[in-house]
Coordinates of C-alpha atoms and ligand atoms in Angstrom, one line a residue:
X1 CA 9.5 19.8 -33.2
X2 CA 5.6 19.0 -33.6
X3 CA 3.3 22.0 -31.6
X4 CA -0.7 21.9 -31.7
X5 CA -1.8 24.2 -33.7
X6 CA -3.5 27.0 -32.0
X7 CA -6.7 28.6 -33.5
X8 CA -6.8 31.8 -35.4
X9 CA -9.2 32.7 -38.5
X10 CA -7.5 34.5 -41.2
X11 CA -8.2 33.8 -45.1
X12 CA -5.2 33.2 -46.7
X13 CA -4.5 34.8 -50.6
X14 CA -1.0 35.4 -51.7
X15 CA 0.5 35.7 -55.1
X16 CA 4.1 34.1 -55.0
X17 CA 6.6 37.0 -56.2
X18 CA 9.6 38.2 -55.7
X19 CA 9.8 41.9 -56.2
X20 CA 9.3 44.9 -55.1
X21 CA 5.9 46.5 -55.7
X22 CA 4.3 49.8 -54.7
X23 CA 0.8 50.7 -54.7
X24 CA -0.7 53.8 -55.3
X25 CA -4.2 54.6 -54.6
X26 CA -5.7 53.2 -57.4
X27 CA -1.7 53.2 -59.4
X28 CA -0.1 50.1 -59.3
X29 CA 3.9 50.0 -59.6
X30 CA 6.3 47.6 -60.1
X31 CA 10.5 47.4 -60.3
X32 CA 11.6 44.2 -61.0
X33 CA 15.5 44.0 -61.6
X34 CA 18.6 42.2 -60.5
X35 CA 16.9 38.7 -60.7
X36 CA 18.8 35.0 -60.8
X37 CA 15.4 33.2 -61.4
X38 CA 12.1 33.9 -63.7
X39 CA 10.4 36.9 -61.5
X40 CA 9.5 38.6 -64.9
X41 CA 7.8 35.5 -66.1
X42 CA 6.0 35.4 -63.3
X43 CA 4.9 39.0 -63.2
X44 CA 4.1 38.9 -66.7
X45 CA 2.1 36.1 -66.5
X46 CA 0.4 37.9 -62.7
X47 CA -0.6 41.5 -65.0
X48 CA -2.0 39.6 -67.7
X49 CA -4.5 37.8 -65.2
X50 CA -4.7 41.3 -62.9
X51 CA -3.4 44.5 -64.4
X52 CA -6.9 45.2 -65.7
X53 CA -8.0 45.7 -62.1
X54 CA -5.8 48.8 -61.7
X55 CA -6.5 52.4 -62.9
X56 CA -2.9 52.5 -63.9
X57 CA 0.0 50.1 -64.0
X58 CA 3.4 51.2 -63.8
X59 CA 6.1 48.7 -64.3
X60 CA 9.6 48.8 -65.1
X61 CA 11.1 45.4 -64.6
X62 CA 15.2 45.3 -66.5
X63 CA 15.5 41.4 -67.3
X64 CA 19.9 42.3 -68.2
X65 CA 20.8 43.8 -64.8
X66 CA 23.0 40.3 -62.6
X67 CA 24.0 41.9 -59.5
X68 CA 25.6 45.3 -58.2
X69 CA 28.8 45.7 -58.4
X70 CA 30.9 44.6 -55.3
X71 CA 28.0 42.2 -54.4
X72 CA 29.6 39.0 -53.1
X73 CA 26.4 37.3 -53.1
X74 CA 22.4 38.0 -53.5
X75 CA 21.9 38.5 -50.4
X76 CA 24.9 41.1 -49.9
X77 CA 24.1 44.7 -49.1
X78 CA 26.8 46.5 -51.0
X79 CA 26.7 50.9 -51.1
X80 CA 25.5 50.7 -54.6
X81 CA 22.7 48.0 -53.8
X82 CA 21.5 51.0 -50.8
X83 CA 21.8 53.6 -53.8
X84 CA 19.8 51.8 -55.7
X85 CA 16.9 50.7 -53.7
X86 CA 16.7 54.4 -52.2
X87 CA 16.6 56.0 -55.4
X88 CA 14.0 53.7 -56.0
X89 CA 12.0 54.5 -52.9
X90 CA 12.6 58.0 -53.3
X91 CA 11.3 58.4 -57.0
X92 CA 8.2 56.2 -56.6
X93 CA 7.7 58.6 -53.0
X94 CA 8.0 61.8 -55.2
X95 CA 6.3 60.7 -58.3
X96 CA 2.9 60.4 -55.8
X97 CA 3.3 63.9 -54.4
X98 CA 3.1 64.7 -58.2
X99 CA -0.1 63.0 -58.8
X100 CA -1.7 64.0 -55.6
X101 CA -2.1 60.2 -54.3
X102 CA -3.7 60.3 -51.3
X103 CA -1.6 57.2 -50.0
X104 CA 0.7 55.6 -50.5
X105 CA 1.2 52.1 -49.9
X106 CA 4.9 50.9 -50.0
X107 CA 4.7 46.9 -49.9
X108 CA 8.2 44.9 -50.4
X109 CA 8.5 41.4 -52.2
X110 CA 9.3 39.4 -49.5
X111 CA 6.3 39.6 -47.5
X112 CA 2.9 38.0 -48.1
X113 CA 0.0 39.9 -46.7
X114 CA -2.7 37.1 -46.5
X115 CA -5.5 39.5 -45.1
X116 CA -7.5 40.8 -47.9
X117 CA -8.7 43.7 -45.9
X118 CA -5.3 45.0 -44.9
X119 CA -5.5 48.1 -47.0
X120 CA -8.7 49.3 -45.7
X121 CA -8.1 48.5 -41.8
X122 CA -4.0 50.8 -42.3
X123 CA -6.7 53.0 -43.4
X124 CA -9.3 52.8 -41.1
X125 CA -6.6 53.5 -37.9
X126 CA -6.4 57.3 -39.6
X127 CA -3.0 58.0 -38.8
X128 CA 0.0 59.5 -40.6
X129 CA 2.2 56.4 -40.9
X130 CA 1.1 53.6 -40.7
X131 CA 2.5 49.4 -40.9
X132 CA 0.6 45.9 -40.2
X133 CA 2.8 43.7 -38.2
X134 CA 4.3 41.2 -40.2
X135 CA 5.1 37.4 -38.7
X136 CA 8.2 35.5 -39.5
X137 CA 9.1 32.1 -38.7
X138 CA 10.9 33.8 -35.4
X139 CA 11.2 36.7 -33.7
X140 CA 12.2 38.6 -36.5
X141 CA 9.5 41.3 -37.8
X142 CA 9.0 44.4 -39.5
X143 CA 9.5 47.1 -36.8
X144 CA 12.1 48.1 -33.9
X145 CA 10.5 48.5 -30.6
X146 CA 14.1 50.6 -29.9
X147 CA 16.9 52.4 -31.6
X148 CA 20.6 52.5 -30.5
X149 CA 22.2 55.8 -30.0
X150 CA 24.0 55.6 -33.5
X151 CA 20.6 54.7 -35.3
X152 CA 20.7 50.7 -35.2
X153 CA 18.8 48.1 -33.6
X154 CA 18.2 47.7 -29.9
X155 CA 16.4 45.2 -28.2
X156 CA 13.5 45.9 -25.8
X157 CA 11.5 44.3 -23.6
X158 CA 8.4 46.0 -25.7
X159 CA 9.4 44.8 -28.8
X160 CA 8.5 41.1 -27.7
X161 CA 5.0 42.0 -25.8
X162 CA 4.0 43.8 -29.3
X163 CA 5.4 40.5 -31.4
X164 CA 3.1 38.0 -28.5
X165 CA 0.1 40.6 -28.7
X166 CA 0.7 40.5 -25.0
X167 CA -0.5 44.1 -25.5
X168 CA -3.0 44.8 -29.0
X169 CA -3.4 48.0 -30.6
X170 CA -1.3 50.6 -32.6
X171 CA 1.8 51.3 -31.3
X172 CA 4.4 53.6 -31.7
X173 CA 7.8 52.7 -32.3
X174 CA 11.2 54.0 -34.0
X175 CA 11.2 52.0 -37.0
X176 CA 8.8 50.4 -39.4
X177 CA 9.8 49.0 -42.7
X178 CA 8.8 46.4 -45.4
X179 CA 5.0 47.3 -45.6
X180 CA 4.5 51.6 -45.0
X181 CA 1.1 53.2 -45.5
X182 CA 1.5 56.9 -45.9
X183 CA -0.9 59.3 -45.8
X184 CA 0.1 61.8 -48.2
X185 CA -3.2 64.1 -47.9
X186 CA -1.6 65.5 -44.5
X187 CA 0.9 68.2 -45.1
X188 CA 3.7 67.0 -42.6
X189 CA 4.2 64.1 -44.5
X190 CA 6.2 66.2 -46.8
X191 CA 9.6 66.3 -45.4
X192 CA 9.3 62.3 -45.3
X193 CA 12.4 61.3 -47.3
X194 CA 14.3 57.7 -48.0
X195 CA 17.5 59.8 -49.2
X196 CA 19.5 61.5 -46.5
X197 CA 21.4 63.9 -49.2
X198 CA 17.5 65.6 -48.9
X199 CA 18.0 65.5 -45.0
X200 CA 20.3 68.2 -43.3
X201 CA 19.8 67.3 -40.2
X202 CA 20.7 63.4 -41.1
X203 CA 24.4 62.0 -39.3
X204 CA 23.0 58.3 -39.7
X205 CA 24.0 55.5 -42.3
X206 CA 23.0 55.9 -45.8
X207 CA 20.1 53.3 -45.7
X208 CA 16.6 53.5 -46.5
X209 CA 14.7 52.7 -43.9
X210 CA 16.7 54.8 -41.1
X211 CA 16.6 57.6 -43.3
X212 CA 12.7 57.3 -43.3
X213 CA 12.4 56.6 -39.6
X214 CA 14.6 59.6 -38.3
X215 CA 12.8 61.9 -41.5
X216 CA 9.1 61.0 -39.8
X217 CA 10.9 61.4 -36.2
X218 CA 12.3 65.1 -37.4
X219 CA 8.9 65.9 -39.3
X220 CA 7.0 65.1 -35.8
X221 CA 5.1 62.2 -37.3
X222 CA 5.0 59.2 -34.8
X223 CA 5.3 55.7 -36.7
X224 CA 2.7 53.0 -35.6
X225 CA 2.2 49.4 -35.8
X226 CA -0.6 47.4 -35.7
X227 CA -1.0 43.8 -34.1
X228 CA -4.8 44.2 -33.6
X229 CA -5.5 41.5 -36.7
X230 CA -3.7 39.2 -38.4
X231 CA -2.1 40.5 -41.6
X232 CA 0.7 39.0 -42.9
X233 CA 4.0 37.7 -42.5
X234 CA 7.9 38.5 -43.5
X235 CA 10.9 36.4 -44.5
X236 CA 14.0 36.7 -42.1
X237 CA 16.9 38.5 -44.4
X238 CA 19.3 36.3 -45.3
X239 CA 22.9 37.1 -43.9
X240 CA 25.6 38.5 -46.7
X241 CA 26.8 35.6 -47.1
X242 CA 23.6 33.5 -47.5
X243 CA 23.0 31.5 -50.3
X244 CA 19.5 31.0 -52.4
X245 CA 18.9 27.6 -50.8
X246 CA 18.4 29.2 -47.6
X247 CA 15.6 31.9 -48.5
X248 CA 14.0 28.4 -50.5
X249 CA 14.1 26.7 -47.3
X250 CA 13.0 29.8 -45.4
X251 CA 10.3 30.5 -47.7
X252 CA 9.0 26.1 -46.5
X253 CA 9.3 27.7 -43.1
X254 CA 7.0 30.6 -43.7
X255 CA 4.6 28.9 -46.4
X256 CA 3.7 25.7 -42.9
X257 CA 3.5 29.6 -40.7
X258 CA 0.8 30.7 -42.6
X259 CA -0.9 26.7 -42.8
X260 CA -0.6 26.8 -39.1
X261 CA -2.3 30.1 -38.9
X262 CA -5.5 29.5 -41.2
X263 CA -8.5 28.1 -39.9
X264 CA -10.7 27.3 -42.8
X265 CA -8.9 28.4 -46.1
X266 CA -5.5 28.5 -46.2
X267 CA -2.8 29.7 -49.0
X268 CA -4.5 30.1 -52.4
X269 CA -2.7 30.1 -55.9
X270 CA -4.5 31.4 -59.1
X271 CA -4.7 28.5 -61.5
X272 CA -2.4 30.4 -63.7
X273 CA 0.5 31.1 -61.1
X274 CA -0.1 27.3 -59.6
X275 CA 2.5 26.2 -62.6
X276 CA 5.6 28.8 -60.7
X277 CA 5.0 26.8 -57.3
X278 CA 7.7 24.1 -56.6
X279 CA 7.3 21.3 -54.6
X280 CA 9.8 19.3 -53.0
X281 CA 10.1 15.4 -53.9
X282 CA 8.1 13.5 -51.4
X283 CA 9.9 10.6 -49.6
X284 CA 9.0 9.0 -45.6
X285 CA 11.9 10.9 -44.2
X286 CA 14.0 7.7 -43.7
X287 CA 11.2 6.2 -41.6
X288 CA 9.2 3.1 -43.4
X289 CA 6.2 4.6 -43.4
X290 CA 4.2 7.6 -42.0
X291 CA 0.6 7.9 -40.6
X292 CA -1.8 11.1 -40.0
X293 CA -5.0 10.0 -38.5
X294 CA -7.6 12.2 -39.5
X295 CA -11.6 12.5 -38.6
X296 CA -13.5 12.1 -41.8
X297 CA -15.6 14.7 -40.5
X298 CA -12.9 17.1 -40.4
X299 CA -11.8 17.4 -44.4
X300 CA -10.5 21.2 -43.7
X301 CA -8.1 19.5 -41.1
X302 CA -6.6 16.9 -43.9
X303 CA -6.6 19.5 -46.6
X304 CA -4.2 21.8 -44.6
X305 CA -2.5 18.7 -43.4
X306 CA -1.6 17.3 -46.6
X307 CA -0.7 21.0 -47.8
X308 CA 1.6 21.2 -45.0
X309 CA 3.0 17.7 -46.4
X310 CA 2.9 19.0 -50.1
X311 CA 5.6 21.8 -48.7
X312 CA 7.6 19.6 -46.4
X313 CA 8.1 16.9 -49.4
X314 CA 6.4 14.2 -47.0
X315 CA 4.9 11.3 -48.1
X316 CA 1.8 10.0 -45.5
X317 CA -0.7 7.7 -45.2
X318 CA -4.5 8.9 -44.4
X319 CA -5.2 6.8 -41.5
X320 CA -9.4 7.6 -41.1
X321 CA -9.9 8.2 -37.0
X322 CA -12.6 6.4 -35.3
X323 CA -15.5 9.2 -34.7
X324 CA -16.3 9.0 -31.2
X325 CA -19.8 9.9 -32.1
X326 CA -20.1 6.6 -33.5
X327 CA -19.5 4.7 -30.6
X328 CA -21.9 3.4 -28.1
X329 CA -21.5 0.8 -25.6
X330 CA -22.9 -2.3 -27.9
X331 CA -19.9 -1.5 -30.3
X332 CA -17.6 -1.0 -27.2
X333 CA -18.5 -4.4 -25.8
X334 CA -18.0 -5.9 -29.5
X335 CA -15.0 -4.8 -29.3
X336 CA -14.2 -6.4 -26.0
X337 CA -13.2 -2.9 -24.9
X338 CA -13.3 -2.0 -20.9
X339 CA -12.9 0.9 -19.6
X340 CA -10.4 1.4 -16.5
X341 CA -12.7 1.4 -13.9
X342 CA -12.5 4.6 -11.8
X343 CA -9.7 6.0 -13.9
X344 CA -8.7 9.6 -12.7
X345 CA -7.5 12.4 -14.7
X346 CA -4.6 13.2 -12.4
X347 CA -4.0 16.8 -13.5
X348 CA -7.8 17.5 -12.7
X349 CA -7.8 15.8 -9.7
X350 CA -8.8 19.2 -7.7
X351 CA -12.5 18.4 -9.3
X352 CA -12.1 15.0 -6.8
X353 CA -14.7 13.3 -9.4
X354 CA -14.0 10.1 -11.2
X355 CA -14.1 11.3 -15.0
X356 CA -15.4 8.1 -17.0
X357 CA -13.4 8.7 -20.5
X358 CA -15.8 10.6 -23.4
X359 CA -16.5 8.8 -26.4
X360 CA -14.3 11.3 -28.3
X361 CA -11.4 9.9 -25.9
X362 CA -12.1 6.0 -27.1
X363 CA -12.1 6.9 -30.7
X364 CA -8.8 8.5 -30.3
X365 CA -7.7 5.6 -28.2
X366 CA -9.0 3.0 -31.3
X367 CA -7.4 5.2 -33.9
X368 CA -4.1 5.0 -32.4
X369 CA -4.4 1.3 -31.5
X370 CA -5.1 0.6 -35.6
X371 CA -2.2 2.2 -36.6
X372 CA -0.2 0.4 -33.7
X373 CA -2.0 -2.8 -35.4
X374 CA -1.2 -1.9 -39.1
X375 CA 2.5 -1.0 -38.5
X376 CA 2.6 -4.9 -37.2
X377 CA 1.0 -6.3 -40.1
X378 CA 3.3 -4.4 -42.7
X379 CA 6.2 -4.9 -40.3
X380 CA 7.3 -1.5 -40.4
X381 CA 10.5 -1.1 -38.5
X382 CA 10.5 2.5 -37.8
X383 CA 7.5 4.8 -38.3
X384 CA 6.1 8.1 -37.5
X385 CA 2.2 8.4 -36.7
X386 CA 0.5 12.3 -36.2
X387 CA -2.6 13.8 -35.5
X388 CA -4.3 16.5 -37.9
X389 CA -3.6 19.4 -35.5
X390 CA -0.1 19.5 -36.1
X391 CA 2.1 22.7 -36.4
X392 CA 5.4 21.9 -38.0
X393 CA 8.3 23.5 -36.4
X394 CA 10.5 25.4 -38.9
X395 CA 12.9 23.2 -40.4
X396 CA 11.0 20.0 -39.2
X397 CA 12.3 18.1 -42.0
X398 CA 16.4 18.9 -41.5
X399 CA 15.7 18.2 -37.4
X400 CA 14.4 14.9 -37.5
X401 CA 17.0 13.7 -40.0
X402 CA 19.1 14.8 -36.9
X403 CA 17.2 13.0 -34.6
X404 CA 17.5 10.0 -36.5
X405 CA 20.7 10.0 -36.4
X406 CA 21.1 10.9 -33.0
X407 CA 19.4 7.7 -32.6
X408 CA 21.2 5.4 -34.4
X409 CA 24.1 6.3 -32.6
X410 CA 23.1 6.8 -28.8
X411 CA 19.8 4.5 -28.6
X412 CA 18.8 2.3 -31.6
X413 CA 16.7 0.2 -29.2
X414 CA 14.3 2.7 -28.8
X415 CA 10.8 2.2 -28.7
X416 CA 8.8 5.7 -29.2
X417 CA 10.2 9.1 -29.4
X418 CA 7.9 12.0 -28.9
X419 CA 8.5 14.8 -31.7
X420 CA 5.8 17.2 -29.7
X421 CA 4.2 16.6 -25.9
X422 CA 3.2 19.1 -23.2
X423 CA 5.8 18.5 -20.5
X424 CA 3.7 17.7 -17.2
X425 CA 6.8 17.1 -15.4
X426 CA 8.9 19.7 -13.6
X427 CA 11.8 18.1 -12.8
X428 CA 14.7 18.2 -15.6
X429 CA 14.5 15.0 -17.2
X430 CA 18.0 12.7 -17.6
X431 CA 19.4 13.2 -21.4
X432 CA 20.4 10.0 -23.3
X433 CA 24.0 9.8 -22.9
X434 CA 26.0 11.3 -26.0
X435 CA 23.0 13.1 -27.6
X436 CA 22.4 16.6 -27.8
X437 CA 18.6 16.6 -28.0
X438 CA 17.2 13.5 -27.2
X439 CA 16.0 13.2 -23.4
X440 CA 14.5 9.9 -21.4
X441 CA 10.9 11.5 -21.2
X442 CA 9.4 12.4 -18.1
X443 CA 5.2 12.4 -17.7
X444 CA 4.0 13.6 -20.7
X445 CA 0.7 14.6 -22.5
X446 CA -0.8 14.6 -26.0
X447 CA -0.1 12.2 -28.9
X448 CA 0.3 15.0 -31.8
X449 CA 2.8 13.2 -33.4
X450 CA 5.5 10.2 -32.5
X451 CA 7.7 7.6 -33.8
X452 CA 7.6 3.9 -32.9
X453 CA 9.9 0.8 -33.5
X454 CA 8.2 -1.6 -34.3
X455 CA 9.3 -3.1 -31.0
X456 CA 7.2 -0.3 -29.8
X457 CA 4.4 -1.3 -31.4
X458 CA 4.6 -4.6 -30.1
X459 CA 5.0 -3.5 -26.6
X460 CA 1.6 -1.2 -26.6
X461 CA -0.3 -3.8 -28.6
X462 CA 0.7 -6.6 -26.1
X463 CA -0.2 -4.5 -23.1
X464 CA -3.7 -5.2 -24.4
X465 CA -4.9 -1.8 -23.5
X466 CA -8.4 -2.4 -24.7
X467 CA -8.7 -4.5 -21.1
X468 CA -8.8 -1.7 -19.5
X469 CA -8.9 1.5 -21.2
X470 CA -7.7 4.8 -20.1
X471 CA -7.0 8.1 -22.1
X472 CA -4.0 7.3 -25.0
X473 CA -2.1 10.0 -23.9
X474 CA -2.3 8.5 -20.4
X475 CA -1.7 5.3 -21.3
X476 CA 1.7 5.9 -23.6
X477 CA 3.5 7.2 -19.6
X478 CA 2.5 4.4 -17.9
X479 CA 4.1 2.3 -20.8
X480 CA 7.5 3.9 -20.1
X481 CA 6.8 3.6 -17.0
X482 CA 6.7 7.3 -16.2
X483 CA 3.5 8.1 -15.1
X484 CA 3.0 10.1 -11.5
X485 CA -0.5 8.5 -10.2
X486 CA -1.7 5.0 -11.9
X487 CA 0.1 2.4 -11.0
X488 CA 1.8 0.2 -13.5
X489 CA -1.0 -2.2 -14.3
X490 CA -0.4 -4.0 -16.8
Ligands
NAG1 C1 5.9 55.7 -63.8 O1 6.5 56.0 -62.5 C2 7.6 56.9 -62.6 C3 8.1 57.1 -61.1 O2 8.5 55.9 -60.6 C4 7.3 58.2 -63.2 O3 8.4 59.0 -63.3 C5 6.7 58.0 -64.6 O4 6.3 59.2 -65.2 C6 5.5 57.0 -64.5 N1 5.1 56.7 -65.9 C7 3.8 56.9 -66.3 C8 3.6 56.5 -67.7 O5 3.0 57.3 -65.6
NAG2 C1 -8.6 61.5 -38.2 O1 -7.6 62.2 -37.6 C2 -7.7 63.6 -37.7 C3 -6.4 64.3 -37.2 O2 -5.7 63.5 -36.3 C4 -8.9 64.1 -37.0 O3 -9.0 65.6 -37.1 C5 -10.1 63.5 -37.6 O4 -11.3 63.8 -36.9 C6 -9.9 62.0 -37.6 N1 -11.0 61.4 -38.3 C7 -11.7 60.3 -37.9 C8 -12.8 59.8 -38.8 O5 -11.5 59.9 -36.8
NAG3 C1 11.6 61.2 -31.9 O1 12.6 60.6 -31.2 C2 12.7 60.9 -29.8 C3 14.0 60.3 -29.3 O2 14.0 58.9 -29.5 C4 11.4 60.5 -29.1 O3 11.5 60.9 -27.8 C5 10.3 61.2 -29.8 O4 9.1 60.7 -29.2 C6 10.2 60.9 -31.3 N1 9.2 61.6 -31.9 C7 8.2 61.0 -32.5 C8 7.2 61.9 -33.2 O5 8.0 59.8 -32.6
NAG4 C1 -24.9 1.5 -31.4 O1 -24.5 1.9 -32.8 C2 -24.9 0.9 -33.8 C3 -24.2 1.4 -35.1 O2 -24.5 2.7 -35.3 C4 -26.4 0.7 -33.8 O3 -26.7 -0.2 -34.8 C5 -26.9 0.3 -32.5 O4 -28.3 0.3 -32.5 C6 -26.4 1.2 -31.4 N1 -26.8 0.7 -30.1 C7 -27.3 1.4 -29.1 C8 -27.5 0.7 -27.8 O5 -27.5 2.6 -29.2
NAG5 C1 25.7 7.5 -19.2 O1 27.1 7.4 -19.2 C2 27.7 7.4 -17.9 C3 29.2 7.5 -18.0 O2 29.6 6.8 -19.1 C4 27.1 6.2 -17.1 O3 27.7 6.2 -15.8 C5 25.6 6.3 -17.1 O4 25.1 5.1 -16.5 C6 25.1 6.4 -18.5 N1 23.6 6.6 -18.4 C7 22.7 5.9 -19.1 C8 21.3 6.2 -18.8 O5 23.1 5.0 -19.8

């Protein structure tokens, strides 16, 4: 449920809308229709801040349209929705042939590029069509790696090592959508069509974006994506018969995506859009109480950590980490803390050298052992303690109400549960009878994030680890009594 976070630097800026928006060269277009919530407000309020940076600013946004007809929900693709969205396409396509555009720049509204830079690097790559790969909160993105024989999507192995960047460049593939730089300056791109009546050749379904793939395949123009940066990411399409609930909670998903991928900044809202964002209510998830222990040294860590909270609706307390570059061995002795004499790190053991345990490994040790302490003196029954590296899973929240539950059920004497490890151990580890996802835990590493009884908290306190102090991570196996090399000792 809990991953660390792995390390990427992006800057994040994103304007929340929900539209669909086309740039030209220096034109800027909008269509806003068809909308169940305040879209118009909110572009209103986005051209009054931004329009001024445009040349030109074409919008058209109908606040009467509800719906197409036939539509049995938003998210259902009806013949007339198609119609609609490729007459669309098609006039905004046509209208900059008429005005000479040099490109065109076809962005939909439910994706969030959050490199600024995107527009000049499609550029930069100087080729015909052009898209930046787009992350979702799964596999789902915004090309097809293969097409079926009637015109639909087919998996391939390629598709995955382009998604990983197991392979990084531009490649080509049969199908790119939601993001399409065109450049109109190069005549082949003039047969490039999202309307198959304009097609002669066409025997595919009347949709937009196979339309415009087989139009560019007819016309001889390969259509490319590009993993070589990171540029934005996508929102899954919700099924037909999806509600609006599920593109909010998709949205959550995507919003701790693009937290998980910042380094330094992370998603930005102009002061006058901030009043549109949402938040849920924030509560401790059922648990008593929860801790995130944080470096003081590290405030870009806590900021995205308590954004990430912000979206999730979790209520946390700061718990400030002891800095290993504050200890020494006076304060270690005035704590009475002795480090495990010839303590081993048993998955380095091919170095064959005694590691004593860094300062940094201490601190983490002490910070963990205060929280232990505090969850004891506020008697906390059940609580959930992470580190600041923490990447949330997408629907963290609805899965550990499951686990909870799966808990009280099959195991209420439990005493910690990870909720994110690295697996050390091969062998498949015994599930707790009845559950579906909870698991005895073999030898396991990190401490990103776990939740302790406060029976649990008694055990590790009462252990007196500071007697003989190994690495926290080690020292949370042997507890369980799971650990491969070092002997229970305690
Ligand atoms: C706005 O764009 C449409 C094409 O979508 C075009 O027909 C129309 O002439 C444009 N309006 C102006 C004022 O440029
Ligand atoms: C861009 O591509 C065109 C045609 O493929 C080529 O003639 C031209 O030299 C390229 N320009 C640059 C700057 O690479
Ligand atoms: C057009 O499609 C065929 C069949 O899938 C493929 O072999 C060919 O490379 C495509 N052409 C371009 C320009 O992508
Ligand atoms: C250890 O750190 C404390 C507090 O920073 C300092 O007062 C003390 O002199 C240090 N002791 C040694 C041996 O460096
Ligand atoms: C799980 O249930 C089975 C059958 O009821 C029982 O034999 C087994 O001991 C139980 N395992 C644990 C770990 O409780």
């Amino acid at each position: 449920m809990l991953q660390k976070r792995s390390r990427n630097l992006i800057v994040v800026k994103q304007l929340f809308v929900n539209i669909y928006l086309e740039l030209l060269t220096e034109y800027y277009g909008i269509r806003s229709d068809n909308n169940i919530d305040n879209t118009i407000k909110i572009l209103n309020t986005w051209l009054k801040e931004q329009g001024s940076n445009y040349f030109s600013v074409n919008v058209t946004m109908d606040p009467k349209t509800q719906g197409h007809e036939d539509e049995k929900g938003i998210a259902d693709w009806t013949p007339s929705r198609f119609e609609h969205i490729i007459k669309l396409r098609e006039e905004v396509l046509n209208y900059a042939r008429k005005i000479w555009a040099d490109f065109i720049f076809m962005l939909d509204a439910d994706i969030f590029l959050t490199n600024p830079n995107t527009l000049n690097l499609l550029i930069s790559k100087n080729v015909t069509v052009v898209a930046p790969i787009l992350k979702s909160d799964g596999m789902y993105s915004n090309f097809w790696a293969g097409m079926s024989e009637n015109y639909y999507y087919k998996r391939t192995e390629e598709y995955e090592s382009i998604l990983t960047k197991t392979k990084i460049g531009c490649f080509n593939v049969p199908m790119i959508h939601s993001a399409i730089l065109i450049d109109l300056r190069r005549k082949d791109t003039d047969f490039l069509t999202y309307d198959s009546q304009y097609f002669n050749l066409y025997n595919g379904p009347r949709d937009d974006i196979i339309t415009f793939a087989l139009s560019a395949n007819y016309s001889g123009i390969p259509l490319h994506i590009c993993n070589d940066e990171n540029y934005g990411f996508i929102m899954v399409p919700l099924e037909n018969q999806d509600i609006i609930e599920q593109d909010y909670q998709q949205i959550t998903n995507l919003k701790l995506e693009m937290l998980a991928a910042a380094d330094q900044e992370f998603i930005q809202i102009s002061e006058t859009m901030k009043s549109f964002v949402v938040y849920p209510k924030k509560n401790t998830l059922g648990l008593s109480n929860i801790y995130m222990i944080n470096l003081f040294r590290r405030p870009e860590r806590r900021r995205r950590m308590l954004a990430c909270f912000d979206e999730l609706g979790i209520k946390a307390e700061v718990i400030n980490a002891i800095d290993g570059r504050t200890l020494n061995e006076s304060i270690l002795n005035s704590w009475n803390i002795k480090i495990m004499p010839g303590y081993k790190d048993p998955y380095h053991k091919r170095y064959c050298k005694y590691r004593p345990m860094t300062m940094g490994e201490v601190g983490c040790f002490l910070s963990h052992y205060i929280v232990w302490n505090k969850i004891l003196e506020d008697n906390h029954m059940y609580t959930l303690v992470m580190e600041d590296d923490v990447k949330f899973e997408p629907y963290f929240r609805q899965k550990l109400t499951f686990i909870l539950q799966e808990l009280q059920h099959f195991k209420s004497d439990w005493d910690l549960v990870y909720l994110g490890r690295k697996q050390m151990q091969k062998d498949p580890e015994n599930v707790v009878n009845g559950s579906q996802y909870l698991v005895y835990a073999g030898y396991s590493y990190w401490t990103i994030g776990y939740m302790l009884s406060a029976n649990g908290a008694r055990k590790l306190i009462d252990a007196k680890p500071l007697e003989n102090l190994i690495p926290v991570d080690e020292f949370i196996p042997i507890m369980y009594n799971n650990h491969p090399r070092l002997e229970r000792i305690f």
